[in-house]
XYZ file of C-alpha atoms in Angstrom:
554
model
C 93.209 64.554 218.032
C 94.399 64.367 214.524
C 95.396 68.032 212.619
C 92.528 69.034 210.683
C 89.614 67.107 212.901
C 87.059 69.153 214.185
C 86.772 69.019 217.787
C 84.552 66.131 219.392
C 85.108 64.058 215.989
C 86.425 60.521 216.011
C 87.950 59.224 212.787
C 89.351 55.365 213.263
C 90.603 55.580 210.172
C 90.442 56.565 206.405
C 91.532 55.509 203.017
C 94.707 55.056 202.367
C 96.027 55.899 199.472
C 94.957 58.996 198.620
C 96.951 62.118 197.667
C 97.287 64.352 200.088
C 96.551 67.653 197.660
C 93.011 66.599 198.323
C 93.128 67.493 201.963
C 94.258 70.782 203.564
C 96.314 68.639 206.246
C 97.270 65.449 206.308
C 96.734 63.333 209.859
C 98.200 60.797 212.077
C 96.400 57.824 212.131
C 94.815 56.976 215.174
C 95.073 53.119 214.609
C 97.984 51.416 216.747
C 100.601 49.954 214.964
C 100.877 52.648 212.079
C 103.019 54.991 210.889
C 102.759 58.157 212.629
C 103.047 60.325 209.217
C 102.244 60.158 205.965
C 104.518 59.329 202.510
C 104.086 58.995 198.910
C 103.040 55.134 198.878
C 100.379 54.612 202.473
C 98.792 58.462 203.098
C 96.155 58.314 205.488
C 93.746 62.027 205.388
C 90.657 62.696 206.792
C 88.085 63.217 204.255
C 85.104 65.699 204.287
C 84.546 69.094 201.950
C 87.237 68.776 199.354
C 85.838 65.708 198.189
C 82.581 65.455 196.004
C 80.140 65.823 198.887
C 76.649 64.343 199.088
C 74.071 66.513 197.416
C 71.823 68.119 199.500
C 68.433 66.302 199.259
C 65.488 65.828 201.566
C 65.820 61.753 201.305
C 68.595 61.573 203.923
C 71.055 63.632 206.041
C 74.155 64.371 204.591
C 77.229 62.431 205.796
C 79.780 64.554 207.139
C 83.150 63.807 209.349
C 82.539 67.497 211.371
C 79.375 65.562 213.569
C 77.721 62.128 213.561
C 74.996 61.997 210.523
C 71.862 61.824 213.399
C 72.943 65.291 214.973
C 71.677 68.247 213.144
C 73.290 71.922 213.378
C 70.617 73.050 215.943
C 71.094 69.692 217.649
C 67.971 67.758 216.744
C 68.084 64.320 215.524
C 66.888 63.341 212.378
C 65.317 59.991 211.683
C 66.858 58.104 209.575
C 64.935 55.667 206.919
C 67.756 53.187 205.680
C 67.130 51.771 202.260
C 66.602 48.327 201.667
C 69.612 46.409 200.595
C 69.607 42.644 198.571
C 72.717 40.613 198.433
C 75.104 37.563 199.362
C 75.597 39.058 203.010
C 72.074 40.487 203.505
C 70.700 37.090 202.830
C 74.040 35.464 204.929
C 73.147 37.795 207.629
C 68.840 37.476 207.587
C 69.679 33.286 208.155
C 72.252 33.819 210.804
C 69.601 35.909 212.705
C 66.911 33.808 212.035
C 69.279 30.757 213.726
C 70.304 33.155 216.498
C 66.507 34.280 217.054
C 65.136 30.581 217.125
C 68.279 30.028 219.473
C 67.026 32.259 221.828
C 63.549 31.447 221.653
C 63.868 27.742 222.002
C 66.472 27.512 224.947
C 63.719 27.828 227.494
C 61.746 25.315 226.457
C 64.330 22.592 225.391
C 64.672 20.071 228.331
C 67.892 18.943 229.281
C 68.079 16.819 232.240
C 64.633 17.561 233.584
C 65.137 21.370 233.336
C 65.235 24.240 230.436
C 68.550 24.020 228.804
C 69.324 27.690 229.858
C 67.422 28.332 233.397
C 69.256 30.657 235.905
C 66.800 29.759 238.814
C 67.770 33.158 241.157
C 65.079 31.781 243.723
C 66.020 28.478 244.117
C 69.977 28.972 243.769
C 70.626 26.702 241.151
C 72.253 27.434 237.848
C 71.497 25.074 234.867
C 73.363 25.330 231.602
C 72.923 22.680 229.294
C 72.203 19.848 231.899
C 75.290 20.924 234.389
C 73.714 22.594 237.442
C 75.625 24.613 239.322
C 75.087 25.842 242.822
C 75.158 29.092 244.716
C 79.020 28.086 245.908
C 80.012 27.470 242.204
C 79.215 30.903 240.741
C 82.549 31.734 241.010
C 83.065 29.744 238.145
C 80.920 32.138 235.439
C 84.216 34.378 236.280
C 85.913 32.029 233.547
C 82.515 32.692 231.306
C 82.496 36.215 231.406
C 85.854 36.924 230.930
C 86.413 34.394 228.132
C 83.572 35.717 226.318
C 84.652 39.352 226.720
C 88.480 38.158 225.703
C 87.393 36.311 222.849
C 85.356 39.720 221.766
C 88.596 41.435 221.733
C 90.462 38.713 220.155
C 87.647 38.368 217.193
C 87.420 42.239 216.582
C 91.422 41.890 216.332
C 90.772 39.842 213.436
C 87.337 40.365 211.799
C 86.862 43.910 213.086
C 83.169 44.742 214.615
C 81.660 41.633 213.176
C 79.806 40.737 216.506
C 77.660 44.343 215.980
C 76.995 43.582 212.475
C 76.119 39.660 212.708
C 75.994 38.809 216.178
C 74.644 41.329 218.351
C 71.097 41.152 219.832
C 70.078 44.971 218.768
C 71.387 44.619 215.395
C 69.519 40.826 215.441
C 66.177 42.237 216.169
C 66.335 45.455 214.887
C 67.169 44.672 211.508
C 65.286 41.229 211.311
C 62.035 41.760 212.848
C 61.275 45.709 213.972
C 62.417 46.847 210.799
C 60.415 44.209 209.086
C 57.538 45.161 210.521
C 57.954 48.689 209.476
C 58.446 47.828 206.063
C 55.379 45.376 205.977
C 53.576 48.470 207.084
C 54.937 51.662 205.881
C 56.729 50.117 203.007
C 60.468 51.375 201.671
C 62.538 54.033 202.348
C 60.752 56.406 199.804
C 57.610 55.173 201.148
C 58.378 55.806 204.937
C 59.973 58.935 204.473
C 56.731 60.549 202.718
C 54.828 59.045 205.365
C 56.465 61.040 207.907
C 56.787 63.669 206.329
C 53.202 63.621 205.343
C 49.891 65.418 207.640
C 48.131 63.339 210.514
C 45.422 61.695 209.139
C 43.127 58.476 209.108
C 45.949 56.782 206.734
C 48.915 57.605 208.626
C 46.975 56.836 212.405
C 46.272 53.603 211.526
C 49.424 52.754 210.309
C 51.253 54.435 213.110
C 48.668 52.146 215.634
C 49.202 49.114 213.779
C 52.762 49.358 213.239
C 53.686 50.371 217.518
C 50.985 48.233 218.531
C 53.281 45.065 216.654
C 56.104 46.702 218.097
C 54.506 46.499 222.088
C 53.693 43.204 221.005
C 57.080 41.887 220.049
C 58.600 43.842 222.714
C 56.421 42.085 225.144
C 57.268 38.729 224.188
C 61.373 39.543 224.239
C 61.231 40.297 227.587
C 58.976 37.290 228.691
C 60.999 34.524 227.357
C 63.836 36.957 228.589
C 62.239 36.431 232.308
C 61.615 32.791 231.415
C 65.306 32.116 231.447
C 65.028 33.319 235.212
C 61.893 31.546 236.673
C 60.996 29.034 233.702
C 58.255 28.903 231.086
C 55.625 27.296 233.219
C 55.978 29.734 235.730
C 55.865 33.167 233.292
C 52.175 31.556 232.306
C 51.071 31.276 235.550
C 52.204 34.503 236.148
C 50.556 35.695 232.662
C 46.912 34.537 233.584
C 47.062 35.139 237.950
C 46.375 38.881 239.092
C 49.115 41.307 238.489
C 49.175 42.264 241.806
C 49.882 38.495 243.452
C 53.336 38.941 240.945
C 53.593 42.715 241.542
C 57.258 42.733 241.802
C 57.325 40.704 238.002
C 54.335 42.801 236.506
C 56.443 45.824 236.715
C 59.502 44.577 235.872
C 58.300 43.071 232.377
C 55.980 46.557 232.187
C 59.732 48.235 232.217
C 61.217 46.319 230.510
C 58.441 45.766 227.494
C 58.559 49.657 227.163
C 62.772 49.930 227.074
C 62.098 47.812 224.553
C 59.580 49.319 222.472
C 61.445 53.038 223.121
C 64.918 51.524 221.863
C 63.608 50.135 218.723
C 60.770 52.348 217.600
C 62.883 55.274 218.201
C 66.322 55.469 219.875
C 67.516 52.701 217.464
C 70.760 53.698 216.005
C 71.484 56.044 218.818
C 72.235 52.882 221.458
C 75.226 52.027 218.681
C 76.397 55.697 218.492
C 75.677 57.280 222.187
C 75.918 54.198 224.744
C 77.305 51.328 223.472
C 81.112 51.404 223.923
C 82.560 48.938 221.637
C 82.488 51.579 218.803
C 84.778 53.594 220.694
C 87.107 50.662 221.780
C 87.759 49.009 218.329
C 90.588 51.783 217.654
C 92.649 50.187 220.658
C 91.583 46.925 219.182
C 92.291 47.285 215.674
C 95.010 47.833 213.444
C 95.904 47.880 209.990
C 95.689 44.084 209.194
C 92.022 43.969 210.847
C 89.640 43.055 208.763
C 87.117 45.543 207.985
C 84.859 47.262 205.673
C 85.691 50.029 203.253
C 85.684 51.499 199.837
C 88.847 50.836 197.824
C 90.008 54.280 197.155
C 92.624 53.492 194.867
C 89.670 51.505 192.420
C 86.940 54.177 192.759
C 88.484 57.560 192.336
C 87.700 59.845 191.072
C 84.178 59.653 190.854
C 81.821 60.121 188.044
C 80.163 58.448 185.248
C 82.860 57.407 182.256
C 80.432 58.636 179.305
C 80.422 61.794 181.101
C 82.574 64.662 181.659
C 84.142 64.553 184.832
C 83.699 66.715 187.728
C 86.782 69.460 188.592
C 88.284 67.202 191.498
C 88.961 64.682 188.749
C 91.380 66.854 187.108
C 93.322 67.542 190.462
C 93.066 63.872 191.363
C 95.360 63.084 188.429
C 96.906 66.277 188.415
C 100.916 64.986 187.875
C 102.329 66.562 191.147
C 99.768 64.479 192.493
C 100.095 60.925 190.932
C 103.046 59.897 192.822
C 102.396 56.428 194.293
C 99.076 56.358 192.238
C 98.105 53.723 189.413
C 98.737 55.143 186.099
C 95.512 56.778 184.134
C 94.801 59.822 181.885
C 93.799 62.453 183.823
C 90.186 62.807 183.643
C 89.638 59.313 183.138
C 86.853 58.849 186.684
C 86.931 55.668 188.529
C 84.632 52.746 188.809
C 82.412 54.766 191.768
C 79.468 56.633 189.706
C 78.682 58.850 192.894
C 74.759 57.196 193.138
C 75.134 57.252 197.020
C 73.624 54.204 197.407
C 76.009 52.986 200.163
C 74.984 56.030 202.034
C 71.124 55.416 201.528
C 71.072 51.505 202.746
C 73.653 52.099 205.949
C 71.922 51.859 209.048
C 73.906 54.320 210.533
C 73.949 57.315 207.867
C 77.160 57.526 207.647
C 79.221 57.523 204.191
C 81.964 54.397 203.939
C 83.613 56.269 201.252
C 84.814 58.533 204.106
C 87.086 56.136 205.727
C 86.402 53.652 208.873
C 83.882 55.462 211.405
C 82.872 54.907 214.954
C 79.177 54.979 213.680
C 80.127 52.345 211.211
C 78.699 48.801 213.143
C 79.864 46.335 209.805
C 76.169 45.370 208.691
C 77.663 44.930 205.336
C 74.848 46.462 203.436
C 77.052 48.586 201.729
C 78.394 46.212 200.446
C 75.685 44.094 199.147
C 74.344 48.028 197.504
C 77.558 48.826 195.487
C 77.886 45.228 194.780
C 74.540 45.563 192.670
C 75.204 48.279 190.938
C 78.619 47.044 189.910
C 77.130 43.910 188.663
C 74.437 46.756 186.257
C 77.289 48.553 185.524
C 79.060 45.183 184.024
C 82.241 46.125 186.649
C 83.793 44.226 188.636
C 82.186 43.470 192.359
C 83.963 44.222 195.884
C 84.502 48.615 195.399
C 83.423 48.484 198.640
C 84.629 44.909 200.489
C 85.998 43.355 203.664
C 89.398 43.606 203.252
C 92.301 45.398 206.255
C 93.977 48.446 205.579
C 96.763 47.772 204.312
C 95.229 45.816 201.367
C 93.379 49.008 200.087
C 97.040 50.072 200.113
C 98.188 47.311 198.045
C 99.839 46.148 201.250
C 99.845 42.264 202.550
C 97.645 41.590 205.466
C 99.303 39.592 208.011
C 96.397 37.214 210.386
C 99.592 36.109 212.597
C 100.984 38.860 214.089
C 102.390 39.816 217.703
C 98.610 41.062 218.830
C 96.278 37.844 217.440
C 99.536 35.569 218.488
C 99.565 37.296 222.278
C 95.642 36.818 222.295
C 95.301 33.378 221.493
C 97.919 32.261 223.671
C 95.819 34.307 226.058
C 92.366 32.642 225.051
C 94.641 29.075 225.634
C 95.640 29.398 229.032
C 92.438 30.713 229.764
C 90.782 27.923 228.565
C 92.843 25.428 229.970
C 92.617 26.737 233.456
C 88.709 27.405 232.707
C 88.601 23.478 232.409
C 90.600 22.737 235.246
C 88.162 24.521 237.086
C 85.173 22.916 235.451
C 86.394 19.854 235.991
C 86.252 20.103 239.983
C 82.539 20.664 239.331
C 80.610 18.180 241.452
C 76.752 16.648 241.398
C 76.838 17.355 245.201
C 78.103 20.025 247.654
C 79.640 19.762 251.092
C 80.282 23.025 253.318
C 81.313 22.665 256.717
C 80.583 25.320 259.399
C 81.579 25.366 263.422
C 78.636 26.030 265.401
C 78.069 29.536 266.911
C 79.708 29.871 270.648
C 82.893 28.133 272.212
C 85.436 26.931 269.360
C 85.739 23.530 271.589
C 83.889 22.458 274.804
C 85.902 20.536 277.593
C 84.192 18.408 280.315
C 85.287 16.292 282.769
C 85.458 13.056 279.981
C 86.275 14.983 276.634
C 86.998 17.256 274.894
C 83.960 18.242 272.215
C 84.129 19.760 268.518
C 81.096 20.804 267.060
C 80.191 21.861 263.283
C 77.105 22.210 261.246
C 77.618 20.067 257.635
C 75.189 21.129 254.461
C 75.000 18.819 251.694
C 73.277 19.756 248.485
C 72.308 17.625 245.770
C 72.665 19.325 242.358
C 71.196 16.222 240.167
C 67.246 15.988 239.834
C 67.177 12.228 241.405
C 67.630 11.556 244.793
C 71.019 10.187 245.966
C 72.404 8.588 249.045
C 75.397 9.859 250.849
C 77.706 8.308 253.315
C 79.755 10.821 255.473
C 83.265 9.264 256.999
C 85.895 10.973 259.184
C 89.573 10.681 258.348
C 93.010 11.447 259.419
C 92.038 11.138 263.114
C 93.301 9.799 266.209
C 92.537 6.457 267.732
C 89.054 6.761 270.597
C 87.721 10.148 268.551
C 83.681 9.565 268.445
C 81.214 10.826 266.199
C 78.168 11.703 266.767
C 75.195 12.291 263.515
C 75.882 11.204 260.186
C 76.423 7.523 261.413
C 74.640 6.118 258.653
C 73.763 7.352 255.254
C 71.846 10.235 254.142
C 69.096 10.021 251.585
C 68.811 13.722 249.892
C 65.845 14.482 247.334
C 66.408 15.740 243.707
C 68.081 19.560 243.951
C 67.342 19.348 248.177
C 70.016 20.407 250.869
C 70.587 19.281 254.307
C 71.611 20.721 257.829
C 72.565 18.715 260.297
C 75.349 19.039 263.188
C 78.119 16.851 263.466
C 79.821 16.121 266.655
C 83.272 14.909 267.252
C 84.460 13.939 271.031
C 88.010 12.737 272.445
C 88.388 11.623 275.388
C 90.401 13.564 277.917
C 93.076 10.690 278.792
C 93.505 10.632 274.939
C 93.787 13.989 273.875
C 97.213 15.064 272.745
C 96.253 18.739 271.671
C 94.823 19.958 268.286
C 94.988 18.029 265.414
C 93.391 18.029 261.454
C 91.430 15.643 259.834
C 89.622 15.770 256.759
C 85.182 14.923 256.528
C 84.551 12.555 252.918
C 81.024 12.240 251.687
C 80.722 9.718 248.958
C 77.639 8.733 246.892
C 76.304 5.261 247.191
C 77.713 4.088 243.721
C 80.951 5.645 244.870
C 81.310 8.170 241.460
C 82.701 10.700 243.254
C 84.142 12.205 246.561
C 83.610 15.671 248.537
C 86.353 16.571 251.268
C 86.960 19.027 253.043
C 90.115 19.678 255.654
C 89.404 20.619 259.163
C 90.653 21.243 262.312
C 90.298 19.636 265.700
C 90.534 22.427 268.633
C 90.984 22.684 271.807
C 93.361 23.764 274.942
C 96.934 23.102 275.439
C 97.060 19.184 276.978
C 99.785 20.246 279.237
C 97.042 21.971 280.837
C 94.322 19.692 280.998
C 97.025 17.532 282.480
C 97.878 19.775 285.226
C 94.479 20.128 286.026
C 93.825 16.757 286.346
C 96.865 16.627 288.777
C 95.612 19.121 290.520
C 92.199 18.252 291.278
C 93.814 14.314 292.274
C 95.835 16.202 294.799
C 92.601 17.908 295.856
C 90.974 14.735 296.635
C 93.822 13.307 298.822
């Protein structure tokens, strides 16, 4: 823990930048890669009382580094009622989740191949992703799936910082896209919602709360259908819908569970699943560093703050107090910088928490921030981007470097992956052959042969019928077969069992040997083998048994 942070606080980073007369102790950044102390040109101080702090008002918490903004002293949770934020990345971000939302919506009902294009059929065993259905013996290829897109997480937050949780992720998607939508179509803005709660039950305020939880229930019902769709198929969740809840007991209660997680997590917990559960927040410091691209409030442009046609506040004086202006931009000394101090970063983030303070666990990169300085820049006739995506090291005047031994390491990492992800893919097959010996004796000798017997399973993965012709290889001369003689006709996504039986005769056995079973389709596109082995007992002994029941019949 950093000098100077309370206990139980996690700072990722602050401003650099600033002098360190405004802090009663400087601290070690936290971010790998950094210096571990501060000097005149890159200090790095955790921010809290000294500065101008948010003026205590019953619109919204105030921002603090000593606890997260949704903890109280007592330990209650206050609600927060974000503000409503209108910009180049609020619009940027409302189409991406729009695309992401019809994504998810429409991949159970687009057809590829005969089935949905996403349709993880549990029951049945069969995987299909975008026409390629995979069976139960080729799950071990999602290993490549989930570990390249957990890699490729780490690799993007290397680069772009927690852009997944502010573009990307499925809470963020629906919670700021739809639930929240439907609270403001209801309770209407921040102002608006606040007074509401705030405000005694009455006939007003129940029907709103009905109407607006009711939506909620409903939404949240319909996420977690399609959400079992992708498991048993569209068709099937409707027959399910209109049959008796008890003939689907098992699914009833499982979309009853799931419909109310739902409705819990984004009526109320909300925020709290960023802050409290969700890990990633907590990660990005191992994952960051100071060339990462994130957001935050340029320091060196916005201080002090105040308005320029008034007088400025006393922490202007002692921010260009000259024992303190070392490493600083040149400026008469109460001359305040371009932030006016109108909090309206604070009131639009999601979160509650105040970007001015530095980078922030709590902080999950929604951008609205930006989009709210942004517009009152453009009022103010001053230049956009106060508060901006940028690493850093450019709010130090610094150069960001994008190739560096981290992103390099990854994406040689994210290569090989790849590459041997593809390999792997590419042994994919529209059939499967398994090969198991039969239960009992490894081998059976009589008084002609000696006997090898295995079950064979062939699964077709394609939704046509196809015709397969087994063949023995690799074996010696007089072996006979027995099943499989001719080919095998299996229907669309059906399996067979059937035993195959290999015999050598006893004057021609030699001892153990391998051989190899082929199954090839009737167009001959591709080829299953698999490598076996022929047991059985030492022929020196089945020779001297042989001897010795000739001698036996003299």
């Amino acid at each position: 823990m950093a000098p100077g942070v309370p206990a139980g606080r996690f700072v990722i980073g602050v401003a650099p930048g600033v002098p360190a007369g405004l802090r009663d102790a400087p601290t070690h950044s936290c971010l790998p890669g950094t210096a571990s102390s501060t000097s005149a040109t890159d200090r790095r101080v955790v921010m809290s009382a000294t500065l101008p702090p948010h003026p205590p008002s019953a619109r919204s918490p105030v921002p603090s580094l000593d606890s997260v903004t949704t903890i109280r002293a007592d330990g209650s949770r206050p609600f927060l009622y974000p503000s409503d934020s209108h910009g180049r990345f609020t619009t940027a971000r409302r189409w991406s989740a729009y695309l992401l939302i019809a994504v998810y919506l429409a991949l159970p009902w687009i057809p590829v191949n005969g089935y949905p294009a996403v349709f993880l059929d549990i029951a049945e065993r069969r995987f299909h992703l975008f026409g390629v259905t995979l069976a139960a013996q080729d799950l071990w290829l999602l290993f490549f799936l989930i570990t390249g897109v957990g890699f490729a997480l780490i690799f993007v937050t290397a680069l772009l910082g927690r852009v997944w949780c502010g573009w990307a992720c499925p809470h963020t998607v629906f919670l700021d896209h739809v639930y929240r939508w439907i609270e403001r179509w209801i309770d209407g803005d921040a102002p608006q919602r606040r007074a509401l709660a705030a405000a005694p039950v009455g006939f007003k305020k129940l029907v709103k709360r009905i109407t607006k939880h009711a939506l909620y229930f409903l939404v949240s019902a319909v996420i977690a259908h399609l959400f079992l769709a992708y498991f048993v198929s569209i068709p099937e969740v409707w027959s399910m819908v209109r049959a008796d809840p008890l003939q689907h007991w098992g699914a009833f209660v499982f979309m009853m569970v799931a419909t109310g997680t739902l409705h819990f997590n984004f009526a109320w917990f909300r925020e709290q699943l960023c802050i409290v559960l969700c890990p990633y927040g907590r990660m990005q410091s191992a994952m960051i560093d100071d060339h990462t691209l994130v957001i935050g409030y340029d320091w060196m442009r916005g201080e002090p703050r105040g308005k320029r046609h008034a007088p400025t506040h006393a922490v202007a004086a002692q921010f260009r107090a000259p024992a303190l202006t070392e490493g600083l931009p040149p400026g008469p000394s109460t001359t305040p910088g371009d932030c006016v101090d109108c909090f309206r970063c604070v009131h639009v983030c999601p979160t509650g928490i105040d970007i001015r303070q530095g980078l922030q666990l709590e902080c999950i990169g929604c951008t609205a921030c930006i989009d709210a300085c942004d517009d009152v820049m453009t009022r103010l006739h001053r230049p956009k981007g106060l508060i901006r995506y940028a690493s850093q090291n450019a709010f130090s005047g610094k150069p960001t470097r994008w190739f560096r031994p981290r992103t390099i390491l990854y994406a040689v990492l994210l290569a090989i992956g790849a590459g041997v992800a593809g390999t792997a893919l590419s042994t994919v097959r529209p059939a499967n052959l398994s090969v198991t010996r039969i239960t009992g004796a490894p081998y059976i000798v009589d008084v002609a042969s000696v006997r090898n017997q295995f079950f064979v399973r062939l699964v077709n993965k394609r939704n046509e019928p196809v015709a397969l012709q087994l063949q023995i290889t690799d074996v010696p001369a007089g072996v006979r077969q027995n099943g499989f003689t001719a080919p095998i006709e299996i229907q669309p996504l059906g399996e067979i069992v059937q035993p195959l039986v290999l015999q050598q005769p006893r004057h021609d056995y030699t001892g153990p040997f391998h051989f190899a079973i082929q199954v090839r389709d009737a167009r001959n596109t591709f080829t299953l083998s698999r490598a076996l082995e022929f047991l059985g007992p030492e022929a020196r002994l089945l020779r001297e048994e042989e001897a010795e029941a000739a001698r036996g019949t003299k």
